[in-house]
């Protein structure tokens, strides 16, 4: 792992001794957090967010199922499950950061003190909305295009339990997902191949918002699965929207070198979407 030099220009990376210390311009900014954090810690972030969330969601859904809430109020059960799973994951991230002897939490907090990171966050917010507008225009001629299962679930849950969903959608999820896919995956690839990390993180970001179970059931059983073909088509049409949004957030992080940029941009996007859902 390279040692971060705070006096070095963030857009420059020194070559080895064979190049006599000649400076080479690179596309992405240097990241103090990336240079500081060892590979095992980055991979732990990814494992906690990607696998840990699935485990926590399974456990919390089991507890809710035993309580019988899902049978009487399904929307509330879904909202509560998301709230508890993301809350527990966020607590796990915080504990991991603060118990780490390297005091990585200080590096994360330092990212939020850089005013420039908020300019990148604003650019990320604009980029995500531009992506949605462009795809809406592209799909405008498709009569059955609409929300996928993830969006429909969020819409129903926000309408029935706005308080729980506000914390889940606008606060917990953006923090957890950015720590998982930006620090956990983008940084794990390394600085020289950061573009690959941005690409992989955006693909996985899109995949976690995709309903694989319905699609697999439909492709395996066809109409006998009881799943409408339009549902599957909407899942497939919405997938590139999520992947492109993940690309925007990934670039916001990689270009700024600050995790605060993608967290704030992601949270701002989700908050604005949440407000729009309540207003409709």
Coordinates of N, CA, C and O in Angstrom, one line a residue, residues 104-217:
X104 N -9.7 4.5 11.8 CA -10.2 4.9 10.5 C -11.3 5.9 10.5 O -11.5 6.7 9.6
X105 N -12.1 5.9 11.6 CA -13.2 6.8 11.7 C -12.8 8.2 11.6 O -13.6 9.1 11.1
X106 N -11.6 8.6 12.0 CA -11.1 9.9 11.9 C -11.0 10.3 10.5 O -11.2 11.5 10.1
X107 N -10.5 9.4 9.6 CA -10.3 9.7 8.2 C -11.7 9.9 7.5 O -11.8 10.7 6.7
X108 N -12.7 9.1 8.0 CA -14.0 9.3 7.4 C -14.6 10.6 7.8 O -15.1 11.3 6.9
X109 N -14.4 11.0 9.0 CA -15.0 12.3 9.5 C -14.2 13.5 8.8 O -14.8 14.5 8.4
X110 N -12.9 13.3 8.6 CA -12.1 14.3 7.9 C -12.7 14.6 6.5 O -12.6 15.7 6.0
X111 N -13.2 13.6 5.8 CA -13.7 13.7 4.5 C -14.9 14.7 4.5 O -15.1 15.5 3.5
X112 N -15.7 14.8 5.6 CA -16.8 15.7 5.6 C -16.4 17.1 5.9 O -17.3 18.0 5.9
X113 N -15.2 17.3 6.2 CA -14.7 18.7 6.5 C -14.2 19.4 5.3 O -13.9 20.6 5.3
X114 N -14.2 18.7 4.2 CA -13.7 19.3 2.9 C -14.9 20.0 2.2 O -15.7 19.2 1.7
X115 N -14.9 21.3 2.0 CA -16.0 21.9 1.3 C -16.2 21.5 -0.1 O -17.3 21.4 -0.6
X116 N -15.1 21.1 -0.8 CA -15.2 20.7 -2.2 C -16.0 19.4 -2.4 O -16.5 19.2 -3.4
X117 N -16.0 18.6 -1.3 CA -16.7 17.3 -1.5 C -18.2 17.6 -1.7 O -18.8 16.7 -2.3
X118 N -18.7 18.7 -1.1 CA -20.1 18.9 -1.3 C -20.5 19.4 -2.7 O -21.6 19.3 -3.1
X119 N -19.5 20.0 -3.4 CA -19.7 20.4 -4.8 C -19.8 19.1 -5.6 O -20.7 19.0 -6.5
X120 N -19.0 18.1 -5.3 CA -19.1 16.8 -6.0 C -20.4 16.1 -5.7 O -21.0 15.5 -6.5
X121 N -20.9 16.3 -4.4 CA -22.1 15.7 -4.0 C -23.3 16.3 -4.8 O -24.2 15.6 -5.2
X122 N -23.3 17.6 -5.0 CA -24.3 18.3 -5.7 C -24.3 17.9 -7.2 O -25.3 17.6 -7.8
X123 N -23.0 17.7 -7.7 CA -22.9 17.2 -9.1 C -23.5 15.8 -9.2 O -24.1 15.4 -10.2
X124 N -23.2 14.9 -8.2 CA -23.7 13.6 -8.2 C -25.3 13.6 -8.2 O -25.9 12.8 -8.9
X125 N -25.9 14.5 -7.4 CA -27.3 14.6 -7.3 C -27.9 15.0 -8.7 O -28.8 14.4 -9.2
X126 N -27.2 16.0 -9.3 CA -27.7 16.4 -10.6 C -27.5 15.3 -11.7 O -28.3 15.0 -12.5
X127 N -26.4 14.5 -11.5 CA -26.1 13.4 -12.4 C -27.1 12.3 -12.4 O -27.6 11.8 -13.4
X128 N -27.5 12.0 -11.1 CA -28.5 10.9 -11.0 C -29.8 11.3 -11.5 O -30.5 10.5 -12.2
X129 N -30.2 12.5 -11.3 CA -31.5 13.0 -11.9 C -31.4 13.1 -13.4 O -32.4 12.8 -14.1
X130 N -30.3 13.5 -13.9 CA -30.1 13.5 -15.4 C -30.2 12.1 -16.0 O -30.9 11.9 -17.0
X131 N -29.7 11.1 -15.3 CA -29.8 9.7 -15.7 C -31.2 9.3 -15.8 O -31.7 8.7 -16.8
X132 N -32.0 9.7 -14.8 CA -33.4 9.3 -14.7 C -34.2 10.0 -15.8 O -35.1 9.4 -16.4
X133 N -33.9 11.2 -16.1 CA -34.6 12.0 -17.1 C -34.3 11.4 -18.5 O -35.2 11.2 -19.3
X134 N -33.0 11.1 -18.8 CA -32.6 10.5 -20.0 C -33.3 9.2 -20.3 O -33.8 8.9 -21.4
X135 N -33.3 8.3 -19.3 CA -33.9 7.0 -19.5 C -35.4 7.1 -19.6 O -36.1 6.4 -20.4
X136 N -36.0 8.1 -18.9 CA -37.5 8.3 -19.1 C -37.8 8.7 -20.5 O -38.8 8.3 -21.1
X137 N -37.0 9.6 -21.1 CA -37.2 10.0 -22.5 C -37.0 8.8 -23.4 O -37.7 8.6 -24.4
X138 N -36.0 8.0 -23.1 CA -35.7 6.8 -24.0 C -36.8 5.8 -23.9 O -37.2 5.2 -25.0
X139 N -37.5 5.7 -22.8 CA -38.5 4.7 -22.6 C -39.9 5.3 -22.8 O -40.9 4.6 -22.6
X140 N -40.0 6.6 -23.2 CA -41.3 7.2 -23.3 C -42.2 6.6 -24.3 O -43.4 6.7 -24.2
X141 N -41.7 5.9 -25.3 CA -42.5 5.2 -26.3 C -43.0 3.8 -25.9 O -43.7 3.1 -26.6
X142 N -42.6 3.4 -24.7 CA -42.9 2.0 -24.2 C -44.1 2.2 -23.2 O -44.0 2.7 -22.1
X143 N -45.3 1.7 -23.6 CA -46.5 2.0 -22.9 C -46.5 1.3 -21.5 O -47.2 1.8 -20.6
X144 N -45.9 0.2 -21.3 CA -45.9 -0.5 -20.1 C -44.8 -0.2 -19.1 O -44.6 -0.8 -18.1
X145 N -43.9 0.7 -19.5 CA -42.8 1.1 -18.6 C -43.2 1.7 -17.4 O -44.1 2.6 -17.4
X146 N -42.7 1.3 -16.2 CA -43.1 1.9 -15.0 C -42.1 1.5 -13.9 O -40.9 1.1 -14.2
X147 N -42.5 1.6 -12.7 CA -41.6 1.2 -11.5 C -41.4 -0.3 -11.4 O -42.2 -1.1 -11.8
X148 N -40.2 -0.6 -10.9 CA -39.9 -2.0 -10.7 C -40.3 -2.4 -9.3 O -40.9 -1.6 -8.6
X149 N -40.1 -3.6 -8.9 CA -40.5 -4.1 -7.6 C -39.9 -3.3 -6.4 O -40.6 -3.0 -5.5
X150 N -38.6 -2.9 -6.6 CA -38.0 -2.1 -5.5 C -38.7 -0.8 -5.3 O -38.9 -0.4 -4.2
X151 N -39.0 -0.1 -6.4 CA -39.6 1.2 -6.4 C -41.0 1.1 -5.8 O -41.5 1.9 -5.1
X152 N -41.8 0.1 -6.3 CA -43.1 -0.1 -5.8 C -43.2 -0.4 -4.3 O -44.0 0.2 -3.6
X153 N -42.2 -1.2 -3.8 CA -42.2 -1.5 -2.4 C -41.9 -0.2 -1.6 O -42.5 0.0 -0.5
X154 N -40.9 0.6 -2.1 CA -40.6 1.8 -1.4 C -41.8 2.8 -1.4 O -42.1 3.4 -0.3
X155 N -42.5 2.9 -2.5 CA -43.6 3.8 -2.6 C -44.7 3.4 -1.6 O -45.3 4.2 -0.9
X156 N -45.0 2.1 -1.6 CA -46.1 1.6 -0.6 C -45.7 1.8 0.8 O -46.5 2.2 1.7
X157 N -44.4 1.5 1.1 CA -43.9 1.7 2.5 C -43.8 3.1 2.9 O -44.2 3.4 4.1
X158 N -43.4 4.0 2.1 CA -43.4 5.4 2.4 C -44.8 5.9 2.7 O -45.0 6.7 3.6
X159 N -45.7 5.5 1.9 CA -47.1 6.0 2.1 C -47.7 5.5 3.5 O -48.5 6.2 4.1
X160 N -47.3 4.3 3.9 CA -47.9 3.8 5.2 C -47.1 4.1 6.4 O -47.6 4.2 7.5
X161 N -45.7 4.2 6.2 CA -44.8 4.4 7.4 C -43.7 5.4 7.0 O -42.5 5.0 6.9
X162 N -44.1 6.6 6.8 CA -43.1 7.6 6.4 C -41.9 7.8 7.3 O -40.8 8.1 6.9
X163 N -42.1 7.7 8.6 CA -41.0 8.0 9.6 C -40.0 6.9 9.5 O -38.8 7.2 9.4
X164 N -40.4 5.7 9.5 CA -39.5 4.5 9.4 C -38.7 4.6 8.1 O -37.5 4.4 8.1
X165 N -39.4 4.8 7.0 CA -38.8 4.8 5.7 C -37.9 6.0 5.5 O -36.9 5.9 4.7
X166 N -38.2 7.1 6.2 CA -37.3 8.3 6.0 C -35.9 7.9 6.5 O -34.9 8.2 5.9
X167 N -35.8 7.3 7.7 CA -34.5 6.9 8.3 C -33.9 5.9 7.4 O -32.7 5.9 7.2
X168 N -34.7 4.9 7.0 CA -34.1 3.8 6.2 C -33.6 4.3 4.8 O -32.4 4.0 4.4
X169 N -34.4 5.1 4.1 CA -34.1 5.5 2.7 C -33.1 6.7 2.7 O -32.2 6.7 1.9
X170 N -33.4 7.7 3.5 CA -32.6 8.9 3.4 C -31.3 9.0 4.2 O -30.4 9.8 3.9
X171 N -31.2 8.1 5.3 CA -30.0 8.2 6.1 C -29.3 6.9 6.2 O -28.1 6.8 5.8
X172 N -29.9 5.8 6.6 CA -29.2 4.5 6.9 C -28.7 3.9 5.6 O -27.5 3.6 5.5
X173 N -29.6 3.8 4.6 CA -29.2 3.1 3.3 C -28.0 3.8 2.6 O -27.1 3.2 2.2
X174 N -28.1 5.2 2.4 CA -27.0 5.8 1.7 C -25.6 5.6 2.4 O -24.6 5.4 1.7
X175 N -25.6 5.7 3.7 CA -24.3 5.6 4.4 C -23.8 4.2 4.3 O -22.7 3.9 3.9
X176 N -24.7 3.2 4.5 CA -24.3 1.8 4.5 C -23.9 1.4 3.1 O -22.8 0.7 2.9
X177 N -24.6 1.8 2.1 CA -24.3 1.4 0.7 C -23.1 2.0 0.2 O -22.3 1.4 -0.6
X178 N -22.8 3.3 0.5 CA -21.6 3.9 0.1 C -20.4 3.4 0.8 O -19.3 3.2 0.1
X179 N -20.5 3.1 2.0 CA -19.3 2.4 2.7 C -19.1 1.0 2.1 O -17.9 0.6 1.9
X180 N -20.1 0.4 1.7 CA -20.0 -1.0 1.1 C -19.4 -1.0 -0.2 O -18.4 -1.7 -0.5
X181 N -19.9 -0.2 -1.1 CA -19.6 -0.2 -2.5 C -18.5 0.7 -3.0 O -17.8 0.5 -4.0
X182 N -18.3 1.8 -2.2 CA -17.2 2.7 -2.6 C -15.9 2.4 -1.8 O -14.9 2.0 -2.4
X183 N -15.9 2.4 -0.5 CA -14.7 2.0 0.3 C -14.5 0.5 0.1 O -13.4 0.0 -0.1
X184 N -15.6 -0.2 0.2 CA -15.5 -1.7 0.2 C -15.1 -2.3 -1.1 O -14.4 -3.3 -1.1
X185 N -15.5 -1.7 -2.2 CA -15.3 -2.3 -3.5 C -14.4 -1.4 -4.4 O -13.4 -1.9 -4.9
X186 N -14.7 -0.2 -4.6 CA -13.9 0.7 -5.4 C -12.5 0.8 -4.9 O -11.5 0.6 -5.6
X187 N -12.3 1.0 -3.6 CA -11.0 1.1 -3.0 C -10.2 -0.2 -3.0 O -9.0 -0.3 -3.0
X188 N -10.9 -1.3 -2.9 CA -10.3 -2.6 -2.9 C -9.6 -2.9 -4.2 O -8.6 -3.7 -4.2
X189 N -10.1 -2.4 -5.3 CA -9.4 -2.6 -6.6 C -8.1 -1.9 -6.6 O -7.2 -2.3 -7.4
X190 N -7.9 -0.8 -5.9 CA -6.7 0.0 -5.9 C -6.8 1.2 -6.7 O -7.8 1.4 -7.5
X191 N -5.9 2.1 -6.6 CA -5.9 3.4 -7.2 C -5.7 3.4 -8.7 O -6.4 4.0 -9.5
X192 N -4.8 2.6 -9.2 CA -4.4 2.5 -10.6 C -5.5 1.9 -11.5 O -5.6 2.3 -12.6
X193 N -6.3 1.1 -10.9 CA -7.5 0.5 -11.6 C -8.8 0.9 -11.0 O -9.7 0.1 -11.0
X194 N -8.8 2.1 -10.6 CA -10.0 2.5 -9.9 C -11.3 2.5 -10.8 O -12.4 2.4 -10.3
X195 N -11.0 2.7 -12.1 CA -12.2 2.7 -13.0 C -12.9 1.4 -13.0 O -14.1 1.3 -13.1
X196 N -12.1 0.3 -12.8 CA -12.7 -1.1 -12.7 C -13.5 -1.2 -11.4 O -14.6 -1.8 -11.5
X197 N -13.0 -0.6 -10.3 CA -13.8 -0.6 -9.1 C -15.1 0.1 -9.2 O -16.2 -0.3 -8.7
X198 N -15.0 1.3 -9.9 CA -16.3 2.1 -10.1 C -17.3 1.3 -11.0 O -18.5 1.3 -10.7
X199 N -16.8 0.6 -12.0 CA -17.6 -0.2 -12.9 C -18.3 -1.4 -12.1 O -19.5 -1.6 -12.2
X200 N -17.4 -2.1 -11.4 CA -18.0 -3.3 -10.7 C -19.0 -2.9 -9.6 O -20.0 -3.5 -9.4
X201 N -18.6 -1.8 -8.9 CA -19.5 -1.3 -7.8 C -20.9 -0.9 -8.4 O -21.9 -1.1 -7.8
X202 N -20.9 -0.3 -9.6 CA -22.1 0.2 -10.2 C -23.0 -1.0 -10.7 O -24.2 -1.0 -10.5
X203 N -22.3 -2.1 -11.2 CA -23.0 -3.3 -11.6 C -23.7 -4.0 -10.4 O -24.8 -4.4 -10.5
X204 N -22.9 -4.1 -9.3 CA -23.5 -4.7 -8.1 C -24.6 -3.8 -7.5 O -25.6 -4.3 -7.0
X205 N -24.3 -2.5 -7.5 CA -25.3 -1.5 -7.0 C -26.7 -1.7 -7.8 O -27.7 -1.7 -7.2
X206 N -26.6 -1.9 -9.1 CA -27.8 -2.1 -9.9 C -28.4 -3.5 -9.6 O -29.6 -3.6 -9.5
X207 N -27.6 -4.5 -9.3 CA -28.1 -5.8 -9.1 C -28.8 -5.9 -7.8 O -29.8 -6.7 -7.7
X208 N -28.4 -5.2 -6.7 CA -29.1 -5.3 -5.4 C -30.5 -4.6 -5.5 O -31.3 -4.8 -4.6
X209 N -30.8 -3.8 -6.5 CA -32.1 -3.2 -6.7 C -32.9 -4.0 -7.8 O -33.9 -3.5 -8.2
X210 N -32.4 -5.2 -8.1 CA -33.1 -6.0 -9.2 C -33.8 -7.2 -8.6 O -33.2 -7.8 -7.7
X211 N -35.0 -7.5 -9.0 CA -35.7 -8.6 -8.5 C -35.4 -9.9 -9.2 O -36.0 -10.3 -10.2
X212 N -34.3 -10.5 -8.7 CA -33.8 -11.8 -9.4 C -34.8 -12.9 -9.2 O -35.0 -13.7 -10.1
X213 N -35.4 -13.0 -8.0 CA -36.3 -14.2 -7.8 C -37.5 -14.2 -8.8 O -37.8 -15.3 -9.3
X214 N -38.1 -13.1 -9.0 CA -39.2 -13.1 -10.0 C -38.8 -13.4 -11.4 O -39.4 -14.1 -12.1
X215 N -37.6 -12.8 -11.8 CA -37.1 -13.0 -13.1 C -36.7 -14.5 -13.3 O -37.0 -15.1 -14.4
X216 N -36.0 -15.1 -12.4 CA -35.6 -16.5 -12.5 C -36.9 -17.4 -12.5 O -36.9 -18.4 -13.3
X217 N -37.9 -17.1 -11.7 CA -39.1 -17.9 -11.7 C -39.8 -17.8 -13.1 O -40.3 -18.8 -13.6

